[in-house]
C-alpha cells in the first residue's frame, strides 16, 4: 500500500487506535442519476459501441432506441417502484432491459436465465414481482400460462434468447414490495430456508460507480467484460460501470467462465480492458504464467477469500474486493500491482481499506468498537448501505444504530464477518461468525439448502455442511435423515433440489444417515457428523473397488470425480451433472485432468458427455491427437 494512499485515508498509526475508518471522499461535484449518465453518452457519443458481442455491435444510440421501445411496451403495465424479475443471461438483451426498467422507474430484480421453477415460486410468493422477463421456453410453466407481452430485444449474441416476453401474473396476497426509492433488488440466501431480497437506492450505486471510475480510469474506448453471473450483485457494477462511462460492454460466452485458459483466450480475442470476476474464477489463473499480451489493466476480484497474491508477471492491477449486497457490491479493496514491494510475499492479501462512501468498524457482539489488532465483527455504514431487506423485521435486526463515536452515521449493517483491522487501517478477513458459507463467491445459508431437501416427503430432516478440501475450497455436503419407512435415493434428491436452488447452492454429495449426532446442548454436532462420514463412507465397497479393465484415462476421470464430489461410490456410468457436478466443479475437474495429462479440455466438452466413461474417451482422443502432433 503506497504512502500516498495511506495519507489519503487519514490512517492513525497508533496500535491503540479504535478500529474505525472512513473511506476517502471523492473529489468533484456529484454526478446526475445513473440513467442520466447513460443518456449523456447517448447524446455525446451516439455512434460509440455500447455492447460488443462477437461480430455483433450495438451503439449507444441503438441501445437507447431499443430500451425506449421496451419501456413503451411496459408502460401502463409496470408502474414506478414495482419489482420486475429479469430471467436473461449476459447479452445485449439484458443490457437493454436494465436501461428500460430504469427508464420506467421499475425495480430491477436480476434472477439469471434459469433460476429454477420452485425458487421462482418461493420468490413470487414472498415478494411482489409484477412480471418476469425472459425466454418463454425457460420460464416456469405457471408463469408461461400468464398474460404475456412480446418484447422487441436483440436476439443476437452468444447468450441471447431467440424470443423474450414479459409474463404477468397476479401478485400474491401479502407479498412484500420494494421501497419507492429503490433502483434494484438482489436475492441473498435466507436463513429461514427462503431467499431474501435486498433493495438498493440509486445514490448508493452512483457513489460506487464514481469510485470505480476514479479507481480504474474507465472511459470511452474501454471494454468492460460482462462476466459475472446475472443473479450475483457485482453484475450491477459491470453493467452500469460501462454504460455510465461511455465504455463498451462485452458479454462473455458461458463456456469461458470456468475454464481459466479459455477465459484468458477470450479476454485477448475480445480486447477486454477491465474485468470483474469471482475469486474462484481468478485464482487458477494466478497459478499459471500470466499471458503478457492481455489488455486487461484492472481486474476486480471478490466474493470469496483470496488465498494468494498475484505474482510479478501479472500485468493487470488486481483488486481484492470485499462487500456484501447489503452495502452495494464493494465496501473495501486492496489493490495489488507488479511493482509492489510485497509482490513475492506468500500470504493471503488483506481485504484492504474502505472505498468512498463507506465507513467500517470492528466491534464486539455488543457493538463496542475494539482496538486495532483485535478480532471482531465487521460493521458497515455510510452512503454505500442498501435501503434494507424487503422484510422490515429482518432489516431492523441487521441494520442497527451505530456505535458511540460515529455521530455522522444513522445506522450500520452487521455483516456477521469476523475481521481484524491492522495498525495501518487495512482489514484482514478471518471468516464467518455464523454458519453462512461462501461457495464460489456466492453466500449460501445452509438452512436454505436444508429446506430444499425437506420439501421432499421422503426426507424427515437435512443438515448441510461445508467441508474444505486440501486447497481450502469449500463444497456443500448434505446429510439426509429419511422419513419413517422411506428410502430416498441420493441422486433423485439432488435432481429435485436443483429446482429450488441456484447452482452454487446445490451440494456436491448427499449422504443418507440413520441419525444425527448431537452435542451437549442437544444441537446437531456438525463436526462430528463430518468426521463420522469421513470414517464411514456411504458405500465403502464402491470406494475400494475400481472397475476391472478400465483404461488409465477412465481411472483418472473416475478418481478425480470421486475426490471432487466427495462421492466414493461414483461409477463410470454416472453422469457428471446428475452426480452433483456443477460448472464450478467442472472447472476444477478440467484443472485436475490438465495437471495429470497436460491436455486441456473445454467445459462444454465435459458437461455435454452422457457419463464419465465418455469424458474419459474424449480425454483419450485428445491425448492421442496431441501425441501424434508432436515432432
Coordinates of C-alpha atoms in Angstrom, one line a residue:
X1 CA 0.0 0.0 0.0
X2 CA 1.5 3.3 -1.0
X3 CA 2.2 6.2 1.4
X4 CA 0.0 8.4 -0.8
X5 CA -3.0 6.1 -0.4
X6 CA -2.3 5.8 3.4
X7 CA -2.2 9.6 3.6
X8 CA -5.4 9.8 1.6
X9 CA -7.2 7.6 4.1
X10 CA -6.0 9.5 7.2
X11 CA -4.8 6.3 8.8
X12 CA -3.9 6.5 12.5
X13 CA -0.6 4.7 13.1
X14 CA -1.1 4.1 16.8
X15 CA -1.8 0.5 17.7
X16 CA -4.3 1.6 20.4
X17 CA -6.4 3.5 17.8
X18 CA -10.0 2.3 17.5
X19 CA -11.0 0.0 14.7
X20 CA -12.9 2.7 12.7
X21 CA -12.1 4.0 9.3
X22 CA -13.8 6.2 6.8
X23 CA -13.3 6.0 3.0
X24 CA -11.8 9.0 1.4
X25 CA -14.3 11.4 -0.2
X26 CA -14.4 11.7 -3.9
X27 CA -13.3 15.0 -5.4
X28 CA -15.7 16.9 -7.7
X29 CA -19.4 17.6 -7.7
X30 CA -22.0 14.8 -7.5
X31 CA -23.0 13.4 -10.9
X32 CA -26.6 13.1 -12.0
X33 CA -28.6 9.9 -11.8
X34 CA -27.3 6.7 -13.1
X35 CA -29.8 6.7 -16.1
X36 CA -28.9 10.4 -16.8
X37 CA -25.2 9.5 -17.1
X38 CA -26.0 6.8 -19.7
X39 CA -28.2 9.3 -21.6
X40 CA -25.4 11.8 -21.6
X41 CA -23.2 9.4 -23.5
X42 CA -26.1 8.7 -25.9
X43 CA -26.2 12.4 -26.7
X44 CA -22.4 13.0 -26.9
X45 CA -21.2 9.7 -28.4
X46 CA -24.3 8.1 -30.1
X47 CA -22.3 6.0 -32.5
X48 CA -19.8 4.7 -30.0
X49 CA -20.2 0.9 -29.2
X50 CA -22.2 0.2 -26.1
X51 CA -22.3 -3.6 -26.4
X52 CA -20.0 -5.8 -28.5
X53 CA -20.8 -9.5 -28.7
X54 CA -18.6 -11.3 -31.1
X55 CA -19.3 -9.9 -34.6
X56 CA -22.4 -8.1 -33.3
X57 CA -22.3 -4.4 -32.2
X58 CA -24.9 -2.0 -30.7
X59 CA -24.1 1.7 -30.5
X60 CA -25.3 3.9 -27.6
X61 CA -28.0 5.3 -29.9
X62 CA -29.2 1.8 -30.9
X63 CA -29.2 0.6 -27.3
X64 CA -31.2 3.7 -26.3
X65 CA -33.7 3.2 -29.1
X66 CA -34.2 -0.4 -28.1
X67 CA -34.6 0.5 -24.4
X68 CA -37.2 3.1 -25.3
X69 CA -39.2 0.5 -27.3
X70 CA -39.2 -1.9 -24.3
X71 CA -40.2 0.9 -21.9
X72 CA -43.1 1.8 -24.1
X73 CA -44.2 -1.9 -24.2
X74 CA -44.2 -2.0 -20.4
X75 CA -45.8 1.4 -19.9
X76 CA -49.1 1.2 -18.2
X77 CA -48.4 -2.4 -17.1
X78 CA -45.4 -1.7 -14.9
X79 CA -45.6 1.2 -12.5
X80 CA -42.6 3.0 -10.9
X81 CA -41.4 1.2 -7.8
X82 CA -42.7 -2.2 -8.9
X83 CA -40.4 -5.3 -8.9
X84 CA -39.7 -6.9 -12.2
X85 CA -37.8 -10.2 -12.3
X86 CA -35.3 -10.5 -15.1
X87 CA -34.5 -14.0 -16.3
X88 CA -32.0 -13.2 -19.0
X89 CA -28.3 -14.1 -19.5
X90 CA -25.4 -11.8 -20.2
X91 CA -26.3 -10.2 -23.6
X92 CA -27.4 -7.0 -25.3
X93 CA -31.0 -8.0 -24.5
X94 CA -30.1 -7.9 -20.8
X95 CA -28.5 -4.5 -21.0
X96 CA -31.4 -3.1 -23.0
X97 CA -33.8 -4.5 -20.3
X98 CA -31.9 -2.9 -17.5
X99 CA -32.0 0.5 -19.1
X100 CA -35.7 0.2 -20.0
X101 CA -36.6 -0.7 -16.4
X102 CA -34.6 2.3 -15.1
X103 CA -36.5 4.5 -17.6
X104 CA -39.9 3.1 -16.4
X105 CA -38.8 3.5 -12.8
X106 CA -39.3 -0.2 -12.0
X107 CA -37.1 -2.1 -9.6
X108 CA -34.7 -4.4 -11.5
X109 CA -34.5 -7.8 -9.9
X110 CA -31.9 -10.0 -11.7
X111 CA -32.6 -13.7 -11.4
X112 CA -30.5 -15.3 -14.1
X113 CA -31.7 -17.2 -17.1
X114 CA -32.6 -20.5 -15.3
X115 CA -33.5 -19.6 -11.7
X116 CA -35.5 -22.8 -11.1
X117 CA -39.3 -23.2 -11.0
X118 CA -39.5 -23.9 -7.3
X119 CA -37.2 -21.0 -6.5
X120 CA -39.3 -18.6 -8.6
X121 CA -42.4 -19.8 -6.9
X122 CA -40.9 -19.1 -3.5
X123 CA -39.7 -15.7 -4.6
X124 CA -43.0 -14.6 -6.1
X125 CA -44.9 -15.9 -3.0
X126 CA -42.8 -13.7 -0.7
X127 CA -42.1 -10.7 -3.0
X128 CA -44.4 -8.7 -5.1
X129 CA -43.0 -9.3 -8.5
X130 CA -45.4 -8.0 -11.1
X131 CA -43.8 -9.7 -14.1
X132 CA -40.9 -11.9 -15.2
X133 CA -38.9 -11.0 -18.3
X134 CA -37.3 -14.0 -20.1
X135 CA -37.3 -16.7 -22.7
X136 CA -40.8 -18.3 -22.5
X137 CA -39.1 -21.7 -23.1
X138 CA -37.3 -21.3 -19.8
X139 CA -39.9 -19.5 -17.6
X140 CA -41.8 -21.6 -15.1
X141 CA -45.0 -23.2 -16.5
X142 CA -47.2 -21.3 -14.2
X143 CA -45.7 -18.1 -15.5
X144 CA -45.9 -19.1 -19.1
X145 CA -49.7 -19.5 -18.7
X146 CA -50.0 -15.9 -17.5
X147 CA -50.6 -12.8 -19.7
X148 CA -47.6 -12.2 -21.9
X149 CA -46.3 -9.2 -23.8
X150 CA -43.8 -9.7 -26.6
X151 CA -40.7 -7.6 -26.2
X152 CA -38.5 -6.5 -29.1
X153 CA -35.0 -7.2 -27.9
X154 CA -31.7 -8.0 -29.6
X155 CA -31.7 -11.7 -30.4
X156 CA -28.1 -12.0 -31.5
X157 CA -25.1 -12.9 -29.4
X158 CA -23.6 -15.9 -27.5
X159 CA -26.2 -15.9 -24.7
X160 CA -29.1 -14.3 -26.4
X161 CA -32.6 -15.7 -26.3
X162 CA -34.4 -16.0 -29.7
X163 CA -37.7 -14.7 -28.1
X164 CA -38.3 -12.7 -24.9
X165 CA -41.6 -11.9 -23.2
X166 CA -42.8 -10.0 -20.2
X167 CA -45.0 -12.5 -18.4
X168 CA -47.5 -11.0 -16.0
X169 CA -49.1 -12.9 -13.1
X170 CA -51.1 -12.0 -10.0
X171 CA -49.1 -10.7 -7.1
X172 CA -49.5 -13.0 -4.1
X173 CA -51.6 -11.5 -1.2
X174 CA -49.3 -10.1 1.5
X175 CA -46.2 -10.2 -0.8
X176 CA -43.6 -7.6 0.2
X177 CA -42.9 -4.7 -2.1
X178 CA -39.7 -2.6 -2.6
X179 CA -39.3 0.9 -1.1
X180 CA -40.3 3.6 -3.6
X181 CA -36.7 4.9 -3.9
X182 CA -35.2 1.5 -4.9
X183 CA -33.3 1.2 -8.2
X184 CA -32.7 -2.5 -8.0
X185 CA -33.0 -5.5 -5.7
X186 CA -31.0 -8.7 -5.4
X187 CA -31.6 -12.0 -3.7
X188 CA -29.3 -13.3 -0.9
X189 CA -29.5 -16.7 0.8
X190 CA -32.0 -16.8 3.6
X191 CA -31.5 -18.4 7.0
X192 CA -35.3 -19.2 7.0
X193 CA -34.8 -21.5 4.0
X194 CA -36.2 -19.0 1.6
X195 CA -34.2 -16.3 -0.3
X196 CA -34.4 -12.7 1.0
X197 CA -34.3 -9.6 -1.1
X198 CA -32.1 -6.5 -0.6
X199 CA -33.2 -3.2 -2.1
X200 CA -30.6 -0.6 -3.2
X201 CA -31.3 3.0 -3.9
X202 CA -29.7 5.0 -6.8
X203 CA -27.4 7.2 -4.7
X204 CA -25.6 4.1 -3.3
X205 CA -24.9 2.7 -6.7
X206 CA -23.9 6.1 -8.1
X207 CA -21.3 6.5 -5.4
X208 CA -19.9 3.1 -6.2
X209 CA -19.7 4.0 -9.9
X210 CA -17.9 7.3 -9.1
X211 CA -15.3 5.3 -7.1
X212 CA -15.0 2.7 -9.8
X213 CA -14.4 5.4 -12.5
X214 CA -11.8 7.2 -10.3
X215 CA -10.0 3.9 -9.4
X216 CA -9.8 2.4 -12.8
X217 CA -10.0 5.3 -15.2
X218 CA -12.7 3.6 -17.2
X219 CA -13.6 5.8 -20.2
X220 CA -14.8 5.7 -23.8
X221 CA -12.6 3.2 -25.7
X222 CA -12.5 0.8 -22.8
X223 CA -14.1 -2.6 -23.0
X224 CA -15.8 -3.8 -19.8
X225 CA -16.5 -7.5 -19.6
X226 CA -19.9 -8.9 -18.6
X227 CA -18.6 -12.0 -16.9
X228 CA -20.4 -12.3 -13.5
X229 CA -23.5 -14.4 -13.1
X230 CA -26.5 -12.2 -13.6
X231 CA -28.1 -13.1 -10.2
X232 CA -24.8 -12.1 -8.4
X233 CA -24.8 -8.4 -7.4
X234 CA -21.4 -7.4 -8.9
X235 CA -23.2 -7.8 -12.2
X236 CA -24.7 -4.3 -11.5
X237 CA -21.2 -2.8 -11.2
X238 CA -20.1 -4.4 -14.5
X239 CA -23.3 -3.3 -16.4
X240 CA -23.6 0.3 -15.1
X241 CA -19.9 0.8 -14.8
X242 CA -19.6 0.5 -18.5
X243 CA -22.8 2.3 -19.5
X244 CA -22.1 5.4 -17.3
X245 CA -18.5 5.8 -18.5
X246 CA -19.0 5.6 -22.3
X247 CA -17.3 2.2 -22.5
X248 CA -18.4 -0.9 -24.4
X249 CA -19.8 -3.9 -22.6
X250 CA -18.5 -7.3 -23.7
X251 CA -20.8 -10.3 -22.8
X252 CA -18.8 -13.4 -22.0
X253 CA -19.8 -16.7 -23.6
X254 CA -20.8 -19.2 -20.9
X255 CA -18.1 -21.7 -21.8
X256 CA -15.3 -19.3 -20.8
X257 CA -16.5 -18.6 -17.3
X258 CA -15.0 -21.7 -15.6
X259 CA -12.1 -22.6 -17.9
X260 CA -9.0 -20.4 -17.0
X261 CA -7.3 -20.9 -20.4
X262 CA -10.5 -20.2 -22.3
X263 CA -11.1 -17.1 -20.2
X264 CA -7.7 -15.5 -20.9
X265 CA -8.1 -16.5 -24.6
X266 CA -11.4 -14.7 -24.6
X267 CA -10.0 -11.6 -22.9
X268 CA -7.4 -11.5 -25.6
X269 CA -9.7 -12.0 -28.5
X270 CA -12.4 -9.6 -27.2
X271 CA -9.7 -7.0 -26.3
X272 CA -11.2 -6.6 -22.8
X273 CA -9.5 -3.8 -20.7
X274 CA -11.5 -4.1 -17.4
X275 CA -13.0 -7.1 -15.8
X276 CA -14.9 -8.1 -12.6
X277 CA -14.6 -11.8 -11.7
X278 CA -15.3 -14.1 -8.8
X279 CA -12.3 -15.2 -6.7
X280 CA -12.6 -19.0 -7.6
X281 CA -12.6 -18.0 -11.3
X282 CA -9.4 -16.0 -11.0
X283 CA -7.2 -18.0 -8.6
X284 CA -6.5 -20.7 -11.1
X285 CA -5.2 -18.0 -13.5
X286 CA -2.7 -17.0 -10.8
X287 CA -1.2 -20.5 -10.8
X288 CA -0.3 -20.2 -14.4
X289 CA 2.1 -17.9 -16.3
X290 CA 0.2 -14.7 -16.9
X291 CA -0.3 -14.0 -20.7
X292 CA 1.7 -10.9 -21.5
X293 CA -0.4 -9.9 -24.4
X294 CA -3.6 -9.1 -22.5
X295 CA -5.1 -5.6 -22.5
X296 CA -6.8 -6.1 -19.1
X297 CA -5.4 -3.4 -16.9
X298 CA -7.8 -3.6 -13.9
X299 CA -9.3 -6.8 -12.5
X300 CA -11.8 -6.6 -9.6
X301 CA -11.9 -9.9 -7.7
X302 CA -14.3 -10.8 -4.9
X303 CA -16.9 -13.0 -3.5
X304 CA -14.6 -15.4 -1.6
X305 CA -11.4 -15.3 0.4
X306 CA -8.4 -14.8 -1.8
X307 CA -5.7 -17.2 -0.8
X308 CA -2.8 -15.9 -2.7
X309 CA -1.4 -12.7 -4.3
X310 CA -0.8 -12.2 -8.0
X311 CA 2.8 -12.7 -9.0
X312 CA 5.2 -10.1 -10.6
X313 CA 4.2 -11.4 -14.1
X314 CA 0.6 -10.3 -13.7
X315 CA 0.3 -7.1 -15.8
X316 CA -3.1 -6.0 -14.5
X317 CA -3.8 -4.3 -11.2
X318 CA -5.7 -6.9 -9.2
X319 CA -8.1 -5.5 -6.6
X320 CA -9.1 -7.9 -3.8
X321 CA -12.6 -6.6 -3.2
X322 CA -14.9 -7.3 -0.3
X323 CA -18.6 -6.3 0.1
X324 CA -22.0 -7.7 0.9
X325 CA -25.0 -6.9 -1.3
X326 CA -26.3 -5.0 1.8
X327 CA -23.5 -2.5 1.2
X328 CA -23.8 -2.2 -2.6
X329 CA -21.3 -4.6 -4.1
X330 CA -17.9 -3.3 -2.8
X331 CA -17.0 -2.0 0.6
X332 CA -13.3 -2.4 0.9
X333 CA -10.5 -3.1 -1.6
X334 CA -6.8 -3.9 -1.7
X335 CA -5.0 -3.1 -5.0
X336 CA -2.0 -5.3 -6.0
X337 CA 0.4 -4.2 -8.7
X338 CA 3.5 -6.0 -10.1
X339 CA 5.6 -3.1 -8.7
X340 CA 4.5 -3.6 -5.1
X341 CA 7.4 -4.4 -2.7
X342 CA 5.4 -7.4 -1.3
X343 CA 4.6 -8.9 -4.7
X344 CA 6.5 -12.1 -3.8
X345 CA 5.0 -12.5 -0.3
X346 CA 3.4 -15.9 0.0
X347 CA 0.4 -14.9 2.1
X348 CA -3.3 -14.1 1.6
X349 CA -3.9 -10.5 0.8
X350 CA -6.0 -8.3 3.1
X351 CA -9.4 -7.0 2.0
X352 CA -8.0 -3.5 2.3
X353 CA -9.4 -0.1 3.0
X354 CA -13.0 1.3 2.7
X355 CA -13.9 2.9 -0.6
X356 CA -15.6 6.3 -0.9
X357 CA -18.9 6.4 0.8
X358 CA -18.1 3.6 3.2
X359 CA -17.3 3.6 6.9
X360 CA -16.1 0.4 8.6
X361 CA -15.8 -0.5 12.3
X362 CA -14.8 -3.7 14.1
X363 CA -16.9 -4.3 17.2
X364 CA -17.7 -6.9 19.8
X365 CA -21.1 -8.6 20.0
X366 CA -22.5 -5.6 22.0
X367 CA -21.4 -3.1 19.4
X368 CA -18.4 -1.6 21.2
X369 CA -15.6 -0.6 18.9
X370 CA -12.5 -2.7 19.5
X371 CA -8.9 -1.5 19.4
X372 CA -6.9 -2.2 16.2
X373 CA -5.4 -5.6 16.1
X374 CA -8.4 -7.2 17.8
X375 CA -10.7 -9.7 16.1
X376 CA -14.3 -8.8 15.9
X377 CA -17.4 -8.3 13.8
X378 CA -17.3 -6.0 10.8
X379 CA -20.0 -3.3 10.7
X380 CA -20.5 -1.1 7.7
X381 CA -22.1 2.3 7.4
X382 CA -22.3 5.3 5.1
X383 CA -23.9 6.2 1.7
X384 CA -23.0 2.7 0.5
X385 CA -25.7 1.0 2.5
X386 CA -28.7 -0.6 0.9
X387 CA -32.1 0.6 1.9
X388 CA -32.6 -2.8 3.7
X389 CA -34.4 -6.0 3.1
X390 CA -37.9 -6.1 1.9
X391 CA -38.7 -7.7 5.3
X392 CA -38.8 -4.8 7.8
X393 CA -38.2 -7.1 10.8
X394 CA -35.0 -8.5 9.3
X395 CA -33.9 -5.1 8.4
X396 CA -34.2 -3.9 12.0
X397 CA -32.1 -6.9 13.2
X398 CA -29.3 -6.4 10.7
X399 CA -29.2 -2.6 10.2
X400 CA -28.7 -1.2 13.7
X401 CA -27.8 2.1 15.3
X402 CA -24.1 2.9 15.0
X403 CA -21.6 2.5 17.9
X404 CA -20.9 5.5 20.1
X405 CA -18.5 7.9 18.5
X406 CA -19.9 7.8 15.0
X407 CA -22.4 10.7 15.0
X408 CA -22.4 11.1 11.2
X409 CA -24.0 7.7 10.7
X410 CA -27.6 6.9 11.3
X411 CA -27.2 3.1 11.0
X412 CA -24.7 0.3 10.3
X413 CA -25.0 -3.1 8.8
X414 CA -23.9 -6.1 10.9
X415 CA -22.1 -8.3 8.4
X416 CA -21.6 -11.4 10.6
X417 CA -18.0 -11.5 9.2
X418 CA -15.0 -11.8 11.5
X419 CA -12.2 -9.4 10.7
X420 CA -9.2 -7.7 12.2
X421 CA -8.1 -4.1 11.5
X422 CA -4.3 -3.7 11.3
X423 CA -2.4 -0.7 12.6
X424 CA -2.4 0.9 9.1
X425 CA -6.2 0.5 8.8
X426 CA -6.3 -2.4 6.4
X427 CA -8.7 -5.2 7.2
X428 CA -8.0 -8.9 7.3
X429 CA -10.9 -11.2 6.7
X430 CA -10.9 -14.1 9.2
X431 CA -14.2 -15.9 8.4
X432 CA -17.9 -16.0 9.3
X433 CA -19.3 -15.7 12.8
X434 CA -22.3 -17.9 11.9
X435 CA -22.9 -20.9 9.8
X436 CA -23.2 -19.0 6.5
X437 CA -20.6 -20.1 3.9
X438 CA -19.4 -19.0 0.6
X439 CA -19.3 -21.3 -2.4
X440 CA -17.6 -20.0 -5.5
X441 CA -18.1 -16.4 -4.3
X442 CA -21.8 -16.7 -3.5
X443 CA -23.1 -16.5 0.1
X444 CA -25.1 -19.6 1.0
X445 CA -27.2 -20.2 4.0
X446 CA -27.1 -23.9 4.8
X447 CA -30.7 -23.6 6.2
X448 CA -31.9 -22.7 2.7
X449 CA -30.3 -25.7 1.2
X450 CA -31.7 -27.9 4.1
X451 CA -35.2 -26.6 3.5
X452 CA -34.9 -27.5 -0.2
X453 CA -34.3 -31.2 0.7
X454 CA -37.1 -31.1 3.4
X455 CA -39.7 -30.3 0.7
X456 CA -39.4 -34.0 -0.3
X457 CA -41.8 -36.1 1.7
X458 CA -39.2 -38.9 1.9
X459 CA -36.9 -36.6 3.9
X460 CA -37.6 -36.1 7.6
X461 CA -34.7 -33.5 8.0
X462 CA -31.5 -32.5 6.4
X463 CA -28.2 -31.0 7.6
X464 CA -25.8 -29.3 5.2
X465 CA -22.1 -28.8 6.0
X466 CA -19.3 -27.1 4.0
X467 CA -16.0 -29.1 4.4
X468 CA -12.9 -27.7 2.7
X469 CA -10.5 -29.6 0.5
X470 CA -6.7 -29.5 0.9
X471 CA -6.6 -26.2 -1.0
X472 CA -9.1 -24.6 1.3
X473 CA -12.1 -24.7 -1.2
X474 CA -15.5 -25.3 0.4
X475 CA -18.1 -27.7 -1.1
X476 CA -21.5 -28.5 0.2
X477 CA -22.4 -31.9 1.5
X478 CA -26.0 -32.8 2.6
X479 CA -26.8 -35.3 5.2
X480 CA -30.4 -36.6 5.0
X481 CA -32.5 -38.3 7.6
X482 CA -35.3 -40.3 5.9
X483 CA -38.9 -40.1 6.9
X484 CA -40.2 -43.3 8.6
X485 CA -40.4 -46.1 6.0
X486 CA -38.8 -44.0 3.2
X487 CA -35.7 -44.9 1.4
X488 CA -34.7 -41.8 -0.6
X489 CA -32.2 -42.1 -3.4
X490 CA -29.4 -39.5 -3.2
X491 CA -29.3 -38.9 -6.9
X492 CA -33.1 -38.3 -7.0
X493 CA -32.8 -35.9 -4.1
X494 CA -30.1 -34.0 -5.9
X495 CA -32.2 -33.7 -9.0
X496 CA -35.2 -32.5 -7.1
X497 CA -33.3 -29.7 -5.2
X498 CA -32.0 -28.2 -8.4
X499 CA -35.4 -26.7 -8.9
X500 CA -35.2 -24.9 -5.6
X501 CA -31.6 -23.7 -5.5
X502 CA -29.1 -21.6 -7.5
X503 CA -26.3 -23.7 -9.0
X504 CA -23.7 -22.8 -6.3
X505 CA -26.1 -24.0 -3.6
X506 CA -26.5 -27.5 -5.0
X507 CA -24.5 -29.9 -2.8
X508 CA -21.8 -32.0 -4.4
X509 CA -22.8 -35.0 -2.4
X510 CA -25.8 -36.4 -0.5
X511 CA -25.4 -38.9 2.3
X512 CA -28.4 -40.7 3.8
X513 CA -27.9 -41.3 7.6
X514 CA -29.8 -43.1 10.3
X515 CA -29.4 -40.4 12.9
X516 CA -27.7 -37.1 13.5
X517 CA -25.0 -36.8 16.3
X518 CA -25.9 -34.3 19.0
X519 CA -23.7 -32.1 21.1
X520 CA -24.2 -31.3 24.8
X521 CA -26.8 -28.6 24.1
X522 CA -28.9 -31.0 22.0
X523 CA -28.0 -29.4 18.7
X524 CA -26.7 -31.3 15.7
X525 CA -22.9 -31.8 16.1
X526 CA -21.8 -30.9 12.6
X527 CA -18.1 -31.5 13.1
X528 CA -18.9 -35.0 14.5
X529 CA -21.2 -35.6 11.5
X530 CA -18.5 -34.8 9.0
X531 CA -15.9 -36.9 10.9
X532 CA -18.3 -39.9 11.1
X533 CA -19.0 -39.6 7.4
X534 CA -15.3 -39.5 6.6
X535 CA -14.6 -42.6 8.7
X536 CA -17.7 -44.4 7.4
X537 CA -18.3 -43.5 3.7
X538 CA -21.7 -44.1 2.3
X539 CA -20.5 -47.1 0.2
X540 CA -17.1 -48.5 1.3
X541 CA -17.3 -51.3 -1.2
X542 CA -17.7 -48.9 -4.1
X543 CA -14.9 -46.7 -2.7
X544 CA -12.5 -49.6 -2.6
X545 CA -13.4 -51.1 -5.9
X546 CA -12.2 -49.7 -9.2
X547 CA -13.6 -51.2 -12.3
X548 CA -11.6 -54.1 -13.8
X549 CA -10.3 -53.5 -17.3
X550 CA -10.7 -49.7 -17.0
X551 CA -8.3 -47.6 -19.1
X552 CA -5.9 -45.3 -17.4
X553 CA -8.0 -42.3 -18.6
X554 CA -11.1 -43.9 -17.1
X555 CA -9.4 -44.4 -13.8
X556 CA -8.1 -40.9 -13.8
X557 CA -11.5 -39.4 -14.5
X558 CA -13.3 -41.6 -12.0
X559 CA -10.9 -41.0 -9.1
X560 CA -10.8 -37.2 -9.8
X561 CA -14.6 -37.0 -9.8
X562 CA -14.8 -39.1 -6.6
X563 CA -12.4 -36.7 -4.9
X564 CA -14.0 -33.5 -6.2
X565 CA -17.6 -34.5 -5.5
X566 CA -16.8 -36.4 -2.3
X567 CA -18.7 -39.4 -3.7
X568 CA -16.6 -42.6 -3.3
X569 CA -19.5 -44.6 -4.8
X570 CA -19.4 -42.8 -8.2
X571 CA -19.1 -45.1 -11.2
X572 CA -18.0 -44.6 -14.8
X573 CA -21.7 -44.9 -15.8
X574 CA -22.7 -41.8 -13.8
X575 CA -23.5 -38.5 -15.5
X576 CA -21.2 -35.8 -14.0
X577 CA -24.1 -33.3 -13.5
X578 CA -26.5 -35.8 -12.1
X579 CA -23.9 -36.9 -9.6
X580 CA -23.6 -33.4 -8.2
X581 CA -21.3 -31.7 -10.6
X582 CA -21.7 -28.1 -11.5
X583 CA -19.9 -25.8 -13.9
X584 CA -17.8 -24.6 -11.0
X585 CA -16.8 -28.2 -10.1
X586 CA -16.3 -28.9 -13.8
X587 CA -13.6 -26.2 -13.9
X588 CA -11.8 -27.9 -11.0
X589 CA -12.1 -31.2 -12.8
X590 CA -10.6 -29.7 -16.0
X591 CA -7.8 -28.3 -14.0
X592 CA -7.1 -31.7 -12.3
X593 CA -7.1 -33.5 -15.7
X594 CA -4.8 -31.0 -17.3
X595 CA -2.3 -31.3 -14.4
X596 CA -2.3 -35.1 -14.8
X597 CA -2.2 -35.2 -18.6
X598 CA -1.1 -31.8 -20.0
X599 CA -4.3 -32.0 -22.1
X600 CA -6.8 -29.2 -21.8
X601 CA -10.5 -30.0 -22.4
X602 CA -13.1 -27.3 -22.7
X603 CA -16.0 -27.1 -20.2
X604 CA -18.7 -27.8 -22.9
X605 CA -16.8 -31.0 -23.9
X606 CA -17.1 -32.2 -20.4
X607 CA -20.6 -31.1 -19.5
X608 CA -22.3 -32.5 -22.6
X609 CA -21.0 -36.0 -22.2
X610 CA -23.6 -38.6 -21.1
X611 CA -21.3 -40.2 -18.4
X612 CA -17.8 -40.3 -17.0
X613 CA -16.7 -43.1 -19.4
X614 CA -17.5 -40.7 -22.3
X615 CA -15.4 -37.9 -20.7
X616 CA -12.5 -40.4 -20.5
X617 CA -13.0 -41.2 -24.1
X618 CA -12.8 -37.6 -25.1
X619 CA -9.7 -37.2 -23.0
X620 CA -8.1 -40.2 -24.6
X621 CA -8.8 -39.0 -28.1
X622 CA -7.3 -35.6 -27.3
X623 CA -4.2 -37.2 -25.8
X624 CA -3.7 -39.3 -28.9
X625 CA -4.1 -36.3 -31.1
X626 CA -1.6 -34.3 -29.0
X627 CA 0.9 -37.2 -29.1
X628 CA 0.8 -37.7 -32.9
X629 CA 1.1 -34.0 -33.4
X630 CA 4.4 -33.8 -31.7
X631 CA 7.5 -33.9 -33.9

